[in-house]
PDB file of C-alpha atoms in Angstrom:
ATOM      1  CA  MET N   1      27.967  75.346 -11.605  1.00 34.00           C
ATOM      2  CA  ARG N   2      30.592  72.664 -11.785  1.00 38.00           C
ATOM      3  CA  VAL N   3      28.678  69.153 -11.934  1.00 42.00           C
ATOM      4  CA  SER N   4      30.366  66.146 -10.421  1.00 43.00           C
ATOM      5  CA  ARG N   5      29.079  63.095 -12.489  1.00 48.00           C
ATOM      6  CA  THR N   6      29.671  59.357 -12.404  1.00 47.00           C
ATOM      7  CA  TRP N   7      27.965  56.892 -14.797  1.00 49.00           C
ATOM      8  CA  VAL N   8      26.734  53.293 -14.211  1.00 54.00           C
ATOM      9  CA  ALA N   9      24.968  51.679 -16.903  1.00 52.00           C
ATOM     10  CA  LEU N  10      22.615  48.716 -16.447  1.00 54.00           C
ATOM     11  CA  ALA N  11      21.505  46.661 -19.165  1.00 47.00           C
ATOM     12  CA  GLY N  12      17.756  45.975 -19.827  1.00 40.00           C
ATOM     13  CA  ALA N  13      18.915  42.538 -21.155  1.00 33.00           C
ATOM     14  CA  VAL N  14      20.120  41.249 -17.675  1.00 32.00           C
ATOM     15  CA  LEU N  15      17.396  42.125 -15.489  1.00 32.00           C
ATOM     16  CA  ALA N  16      16.906  38.845 -13.915  1.00 28.00           C
ATOM     17  CA  LEU N  17      20.102  38.784 -12.353  1.00 27.00           C
ATOM     18  CA  PRO N  18      20.579  40.195  -8.950  1.00 28.00           C
ATOM     19  CA  VAL N  19      24.017  41.530  -9.527  1.00 29.00           C
ATOM     20  CA  ALA N  20      25.361  44.722 -11.118  1.00 31.00           C
ATOM     21  CA  PHE N  21      26.426  44.843 -14.781  1.00 29.00           C
ATOM     22  CA  LEU N  22      27.921  47.362 -16.935  1.00 30.00           C
ATOM     23  CA  SER N  23      26.333  47.474 -20.487  1.00 32.00           C
ATOM     24  CA  ALA N  24      28.689  46.411 -23.014  1.00 33.00           C
ATOM     25  CA  ASP N  25      27.011  48.802 -25.337  1.00 34.00           C
ATOM     26  CA  TYR N  26      28.128  51.714 -23.312  1.00 33.00           C
ATOM     27  CA  SER N  27      31.203  53.315 -21.948  1.00 35.00           C
ATOM     28  CA  THR N  28      31.128  54.175 -18.309  1.00 38.00           C
ATOM     29  CA  ARG N  29      32.695  56.772 -16.796  1.00 44.00           C
ATOM     30  CA  ALA N  30      33.814  56.580 -12.887  1.00 43.00           C
ATOM     31  CA  ALA N  31      35.665  58.768 -10.263  1.00 50.00           C
ATOM     32  CA  ASP N  32      38.764  57.218  -8.669  1.00 58.00           C
ATOM     33  CA  HIS N  33      37.627  56.491  -5.009  1.00 64.00           C
ATOM     34  CA  LEU N  34      40.183  58.649  -3.599  1.00 66.00           C
ATOM     35  CA  ASP N  35      39.561  61.773  -5.891  1.00 60.00           C
ATOM     36  CA  PRO N  36      37.497  63.417  -3.352  1.00 54.00           C
ATOM     37  CA  PRO N  37      37.719  65.939  -1.891  1.00 54.00           C
ATOM     38  CA  THR N  38      40.234  67.439  -4.347  1.00 55.00           C
ATOM     39  CA  ARG N  39      38.087  67.540  -7.600  1.00 55.00           C
ATOM     40  CA  THR N  40      35.507  70.006  -6.342  1.00 55.00           C
ATOM     41  CA  ASP N  41      36.692  73.376  -5.550  1.00 54.00           C
ATOM     42  CA  LYS N  42      34.847  76.340  -4.215  1.00 54.00           C
ATOM     43  CA  ASP N  43      37.243  78.896  -6.103  1.00 53.00           C
ATOM     44  CA  VAL N  44      39.105  78.852  -9.237  1.00 48.00           C
ATOM     45  CA  GLN N  45      42.319  78.573  -7.515  1.00 49.00           C
ATOM     46  CA  GLY N  46      41.207  75.166  -6.107  1.00 51.00           C
ATOM     47  CA  ALA N  47      42.399  76.011  -2.595  1.00 56.00           C
ATOM     48  CA  HIS N  48      39.126  75.362  -0.827  1.00 66.00           C
ATOM     49  CA  PRO N  49      37.927  71.816  -1.818  1.00 72.00           C
ATOM     50  CA  ASP N  50      34.065  71.475  -1.509  1.00 80.00           C
ATOM     51  CA  VAL N  51      34.006  68.153   0.373  1.00 82.00           C
ATOM     52  CA  PRO N  52      30.201  67.911   1.089  1.00 87.00           C
ATOM     53  CA  ALA N  53      29.603  68.466  -2.912  1.00 85.00           C
ATOM     54  CA  ASP N  54      32.448  66.073  -3.930  1.00 84.00           C
ATOM     55  CA  ILE N  55      30.894  62.814  -5.351  1.00 85.00           C
ATOM     56  CA  ALA N  56      33.007  59.588  -4.765  1.00 82.00           C
ATOM     57  CA  ASP N  57      30.820  56.721  -6.380  1.00 85.00           C
ATOM     58  CA  VAL N  58      27.799  55.515  -7.651  1.00 89.00           C
ATOM     59  CA  PHE N  59      26.801  51.886  -7.420  1.00 89.00           C
ATOM     60  CA  ALA N  60      23.546  50.112  -9.083  1.00 93.00           C
ATOM     61  CA  TRP N  61      22.078  46.831  -9.142  1.00 91.00           C
ATOM     62  CA  TYR N  62      19.087  44.626  -9.507  1.00 88.00           C
ATOM     63  CA  THR N  63      17.216  42.507  -6.946  1.00 89.00           C
ATOM     64  CA  ALA N  64      14.432  40.164  -7.856  1.00 89.00           C
ATOM     65  CA  ASP N  65      11.952  43.006  -7.187  1.00 93.00           C
ATOM     66  CA  SER N  66      14.001  46.098  -6.732  1.00 95.00           C
ATOM     67  CA  ILE N  67      16.776  48.661  -8.199  1.00 95.00           C
ATOM     68  CA  VAL N  68      19.348  49.638  -5.585  1.00 96.00           C
ATOM     69  CA  VAL N  69      21.302  52.730  -5.961  1.00 96.00           C
ATOM     70  CA  ILE N  70      24.076  53.901  -3.691  1.00 94.00           C
ATOM     71  CA  LEU N  71      25.568  57.463  -3.763  1.00 93.00           C
ATOM     72  CA  THR N  72      28.877  57.891  -1.907  1.00 89.00           C
ATOM     73  CA  PHE N  73      30.539  61.433  -1.290  1.00 87.00           C
ATOM     74  CA  ALA N  74      32.560  63.317   0.996  1.00 84.00           C
ATOM     75  CA  GLY N  75      35.039  60.337   1.550  1.00 75.00           C
ATOM     76  CA  PRO N  76      36.906  58.513   2.408  1.00 80.00           C
ATOM     77  CA  GLN N  77      37.537  60.281   5.701  1.00 81.00           C
ATOM     78  CA  PRO N  78      39.082  58.931   8.984  1.00 79.00           C
ATOM     79  CA  ASN N  79      36.179  57.538  11.102  1.00 80.00           C
ATOM     80  CA  THR N  80      37.183  60.126  13.828  1.00 80.00           C
ATOM     81  CA  MET N  81      35.821  63.241  11.583  1.00 79.00           C
ATOM     82  CA  ALA N  82      32.320  64.692  11.724  1.00 79.00           C
ATOM     83  CA  PRO N  83      29.947  63.629   9.019  1.00 80.00           C
ATOM     84  CA  PHE N  84      29.413  66.364   6.259  1.00 86.00           C
ATOM     85  CA  TYR N  85      25.766  67.297   6.155  1.00 92.00           C
ATOM     86  CA  ASP N  86      25.542  70.313   4.547  1.00 93.00           C
ATOM     87  CA  ARG N  87      22.194  72.023   3.949  1.00 93.00           C
ATOM     88  CA  ASP N  88      23.370  74.261   0.928  1.00 93.00           C
ATOM     89  CA  VAL N  89      24.257  71.299  -1.309  1.00 93.00           C
ATOM     90  CA  LEU N  90      21.694  69.682  -3.448  1.00 95.00           C
ATOM     91  CA  TYR N  91      22.247  66.031  -4.576  1.00 95.00           C
ATOM     92  CA  THR N  92      20.551  64.651  -7.655  1.00 96.00           C
ATOM     93  CA  ILE N  93      20.608  60.963  -8.789  1.00 96.00           C
ATOM     94  CA  ASN N  94      19.796  61.138 -12.723  1.00 95.00           C
ATOM     95  CA  ILE N  95      18.233  58.071 -14.430  1.00 94.00           C
ATOM     96  CA  SER N  96      17.750  57.645 -18.023  1.00 93.00           C
ATOM     97  CA  ASN N  97      15.437  54.798 -18.835  1.00 90.00           C
ATOM     98  CA  ALA N  98      14.837  55.675 -22.753  1.00 86.00           C
ATOM     99  CA  GLY N  99      17.405  53.640 -24.040  1.00 77.00           C
ATOM    100  CA  ALA N 100      20.205  56.399 -24.879  1.00 70.00           C
ATOM    101  CA  ARG N 101      22.418  58.842 -22.773  1.00 68.00           C
ATOM    102  CA  THR N 102      19.734  61.749 -23.003  1.00 72.00           C
ATOM    103  CA  ASP N 103      18.239  64.194 -20.236  1.00 86.00           C
ATOM    104  CA  PRO N 104      16.999  62.137 -17.409  1.00 92.00           C
ATOM    105  CA  GLU N 105      13.593  61.018 -17.232  1.00 94.00           C
ATOM    106  CA  ILE N 106      13.746  60.527 -13.652  1.00 95.00           C
ATOM    107  CA  GLN N 107      15.381  62.717 -11.047  1.00 96.00           C
ATOM    108  CA  ILE N 108      15.982  61.764  -7.363  1.00 98.00           C
ATOM    109  CA  ARG N 109      16.874  64.761  -5.062  1.00 97.00           C
ATOM    110  CA  PHE N 110      17.885  65.080  -1.436  1.00 97.00           C
ATOM    111  CA  ARG N 111      19.215  67.538   0.911  1.00 96.00           C
ATOM    112  CA  PHE N 112      20.237  67.631   4.550  1.00 96.00           C
ATOM    113  CA  GLY N 113      18.648  69.568   7.128  1.00 95.00           C
ATOM    114  CA  PHE N 114      18.638  70.400  10.789  1.00 93.00           C
ATOM    115  CA  ASP N 115      15.928  70.188  13.586  1.00 87.00           C
ATOM    116  CA  GLY N 116      17.975  72.116  16.078  1.00 86.00           C
ATOM    117  CA  GLN N 117      21.381  69.991  16.222  1.00 86.00           C
ATOM    118  CA  SER N 118      19.799  66.884  14.904  1.00 92.00           C
ATOM    119  CA  PRO N 119      20.705  66.244  11.156  1.00 95.00           C
ATOM    120  CA  GLY N 120      17.911  65.141   8.706  1.00 96.00           C
ATOM    121  CA  VAL N 121      17.366  64.146   5.106  1.00 97.00           C
ATOM    122  CA  GLN N 122      14.665  64.830   2.564  1.00 97.00           C
ATOM    123  CA  PHE N 123      14.080  62.898  -0.554  1.00 98.00           C
ATOM    124  CA  THR N 124      11.949  63.636  -3.434  1.00 98.00           C
ATOM    125  CA  GLY N 125      11.186  62.339  -6.882  1.00 97.00           C
ATOM    126  CA  ILE N 126      12.001  58.534  -5.822  1.00 98.00           C
ATOM    127  CA  PRO N 127      10.018  56.056  -8.323  1.00 97.00           C
ATOM    128  CA  GLY N 128       7.377  54.489  -6.403  1.00 96.00           C
ATOM    129  CA  THR N 129       6.340  57.196  -3.901  1.00 97.00           C
ATOM    130  CA  THR N 130       3.711  60.129  -3.692  1.00 95.00           C
ATOM    131  CA  GLY N 131       5.667  62.612  -2.132  1.00 96.00           C
ATOM    132  CA  PRO N 132       8.548  63.369  -0.168  1.00 97.00           C
ATOM    133  CA  ILE N 133      10.297  61.127   2.656  1.00 97.00           C
ATOM    134  CA  THR N 134      11.815  62.986   5.263  1.00 97.00           C
ATOM    135  CA  GLY N 135      13.464  61.791   8.363  1.00 97.00           C
ATOM    136  CA  PRO N 136      16.595  61.419  10.645  1.00 96.00           C
ATOM    137  CA  VAL N 137      19.950  60.391   9.140  1.00 96.00           C
ATOM    138  CA  GLN N 138      21.171  56.967   9.946  1.00 95.00           C
ATOM    139  CA  THR N 139      17.713  55.508   9.529  1.00 96.00           C
ATOM    140  CA  VAL N 140      15.538  53.552   7.307  1.00 97.00           C
ATOM    141  CA  LEU N 141      12.930  55.714   5.997  1.00 98.00           C
ATOM    142  CA  THR N 142       9.997  53.732   4.208  1.00 97.00           C
ATOM    143  CA  GLN N 143       7.238  54.723   1.764  1.00 97.00           C
ATOM    144  CA  GLY N 144       5.325  51.836   0.435  1.00 95.00           C
ATOM    145  CA  ASN N 145       8.057  49.605  -1.180  1.00 95.00           C
ATOM    146  CA  VAL N 146      10.596  52.186  -1.296  1.00 97.00           C
ATOM    147  CA  LYS N 147      13.312  52.428   1.455  1.00 97.00           C
ATOM    148  CA  ALA N 148      16.056  55.102   1.612  1.00 97.00           C
ATOM    149  CA  ILE N 149      18.863  55.891   4.100  1.00 97.00           C
ATOM    150  CA  ALA N 150      21.398  58.655   4.235  1.00 96.00           C
ATOM    151  CA  GLY N 151      24.275  58.559   6.867  1.00 94.00           C
ATOM    152  CA  ILE N 152      27.814  57.739   7.699  1.00 91.00           C
ATOM    153  CA  PHE N 153      29.095  54.329   6.886  1.00 89.00           C
ATOM    154  CA  GLN N 154      32.267  52.399   6.638  1.00 85.00           C
ATOM    155  CA  ASP N 155      34.066  52.343   3.516  1.00 81.00           C
ATOM    156  CA  PRO N 156      33.290  48.963   2.014  1.00 76.00           C
ATOM    157  CA  PHE N 157      36.526  48.899   0.099  1.00 78.00           C
ATOM    158  CA  PHE N 158      39.255  46.519   1.027  1.00 84.00           C
ATOM    159  CA  PHE N 159      42.832  47.401  -0.785  1.00 86.00           C
ATOM    160  CA  ASP N 160      46.343  47.524   0.119  1.00 89.00           C
ATOM    161  CA  LEU N 161      47.194  50.766  -1.437  1.00 86.00           C
ATOM    162  CA  LEU N 162      50.510  50.953   0.056  1.00 90.00           C
ATOM    163  CA  GLY N 163      51.387  47.676  -1.566  1.00 92.00           C
ATOM    164  CA  PHE N 164      49.992  48.741  -4.868  1.00 90.00           C
ATOM    165  CA  ARG N 165      52.331  51.684  -4.924  1.00 91.00           C
ATOM    166  CA  GLU N 166      55.295  49.616  -3.882  1.00 93.00           C
ATOM    167  CA  THR N 167      54.489  46.951  -6.467  1.00 95.00           C
ATOM    168  CA  ARG N 168      54.243  49.804  -9.071  1.00 92.00           C
ATOM    169  CA  SER N 169      57.238  51.459  -8.223  1.00 94.00           C
ATOM    170  CA  THR N 170      59.840  48.215  -7.806  1.00 95.00           C
ATOM    171  CA  GLY N 171      58.028  46.001 -10.046  1.00 94.00           C
ATOM    172  CA  THR N 172      57.937  43.147  -7.422  1.00 94.00           C
ATOM    173  CA  LEU N 173      54.574  42.160  -6.097  1.00 93.00           C
ATOM    174  CA  ALA N 174      53.986  43.638  -2.512  1.00 93.00           C
ATOM    175  CA  ILE N 175      50.381  43.550  -2.229  1.00 92.00           C
ATOM    176  CA  ARG N 176      49.211  41.909   1.413  1.00 92.00           C
ATOM    177  CA  ASN N 177      45.675  40.591   2.076  1.00 90.00           C
ATOM    178  CA  THR N 178      46.434  41.742   5.612  1.00 91.00           C
ATOM    179  CA  ARG N 179      46.846  45.355   4.980  1.00 90.00           C
ATOM    180  CA  ASP N 180      43.912  47.369   4.447  1.00 88.00           C
ATOM    181  CA  PHE N 181      44.488  51.189   3.333  1.00 85.00           C
ATOM    182  CA  PHE N 182      40.459  51.782   3.921  1.00 83.00           C
ATOM    183  CA  ARG N 183      40.180  50.287   7.405  1.00 86.00           C
ATOM    184  CA  ASP N 184      38.865  52.963   9.845  1.00 85.00           C
ATOM    185  CA  GLN N 185      37.696  55.329   6.893  1.00 85.00           C
ATOM    186  CA  ASN N 186      34.080  56.448   6.460  1.00 86.00           C
ATOM    187  CA  ASP N 187      31.950  57.623   3.598  1.00 86.00           C
ATOM    188  CA  THR N 188      28.840  59.631   3.710  1.00 90.00           C
ATOM    189  CA  SER N 189      26.192  57.854   1.540  1.00 92.00           C
ATOM    190  CA  VAL N 190      22.763  57.305   0.459  1.00 96.00           C
ATOM    191  CA  VAL N 191      21.048  53.996  -0.167  1.00 96.00           C
ATOM    192  CA  ILE N 192      17.762  53.799  -2.162  1.00 97.00           C
ATOM    193  CA  GLU N 193      15.830  50.882  -2.840  1.00 97.00           C
ATOM    194  CA  MET N 194      12.808  51.169  -5.305  1.00 97.00           C
ATOM    195  CA  PRO N 195      10.625  48.975  -7.272  1.00 97.00           C
ATOM    196  CA  ARG N 196      11.920  47.932 -10.737  1.00 94.00           C
ATOM    197  CA  SER N 197       8.496  48.388 -12.172  1.00 94.00           C
ATOM    198  CA  ALA N 198       8.505  52.222 -11.128  1.00 96.00           C
ATOM    199  CA  VAL N 199      11.842  52.310 -12.875  1.00 95.00           C
ATOM    200  CA  LEU N 200      12.025  50.476 -15.851  1.00 92.00           C
ATOM    201  CA  ASN N 201      10.967  51.214 -19.495  1.00 90.00           C
ATOM    202  CA  ASN N 202      10.142  47.768 -21.011  1.00 88.00           C
ATOM    203  CA  ASN N 203      13.652  46.390 -22.073  1.00 85.00           C
ATOM    204  CA  GLN N 204      15.660  49.477 -22.243  1.00 88.00           C
ATOM    205  CA  PRO N 205      18.891  49.969 -20.454  1.00 88.00           C
ATOM    206  CA  LEU N 206      19.211  52.205 -17.621  1.00 89.00           C
ATOM    207  CA  ASP N 207      22.018  55.206 -17.468  1.00 91.00           C
ATOM    208  CA  ILE N 208      22.548  56.444 -14.034  1.00 92.00           C
ATOM    209  CA  TRP N 209      24.561  59.317 -12.808  1.00 91.00           C
ATOM    210  CA  ALA N 210      24.665  61.782 -10.249  1.00 92.00           C
ATOM    211  CA  THR N 211      25.292  65.452  -9.790  1.00 91.00           C
ATOM    212  CA  THR N 212      25.892  68.218  -7.217  1.00 90.00           C
ATOM    213  CA  ALA N 213      24.849  71.838  -7.084  1.00 89.00           C
ATOM    214  CA  ARG N 214      25.562  74.178  -4.263  1.00 87.00           C
ATOM    215  CA  PHE N 215      23.003  76.903  -3.523  1.00 81.00           C
ATOM    216  CA  GLY N 216      24.115  80.404  -3.184  1.00 69.00           C
ATOM    217  CA  GLY N 217      27.028  80.064  -5.570  1.00 51.00           C
ATOM    218  CA  ASN N 218      28.901  78.058  -8.116  1.00 45.00           C
ATOM    219  CA  LEU N 219      30.782  74.876  -7.099  1.00 43.00           C
TER     220      LEU N 219
END
């Protein structure tokens, strides 16, 4: 099984700040935003990229009472393309709250399914819940103080990739703030908000990463 993985480290010492921090004590590995879908292949020749299983980004931050985690995959794609809801891919958000990068103490899993032609999603293992959360995509699903949504969202990045490449090639700054490569691009994404009290282990930092696995065969 090929594992797609992106790390985010949140330091316990900065819990009161409602912004995202990378712990200075840990290195952080992250995918380039444009890596998908070429990094995950269904065969050894690499001729069939597995777009739904390819992770792009993992983001995490604190609010006053919650921890928010975002996983994006299968993107960026033109907003004219159909979404990638694949029932045979298992997505896992792993959280280690033991103060070291070990096996995860918390694993949040989700899969997509279909009721006729209507896509839905099921989440299991979210801290603060007593059972699965199931419902349609593009809908905020709630259980207690937990909120979760899966669906297609506009890519949040603003970047002049053309200007960046021209700058790198010529040595002359050519980046424009009026030119956005990611305009009209979408990501398939999952957003989960859960109580901090259900996730934290005293003042230990959190390590958060994501993996995918395909049923019926290796990635």
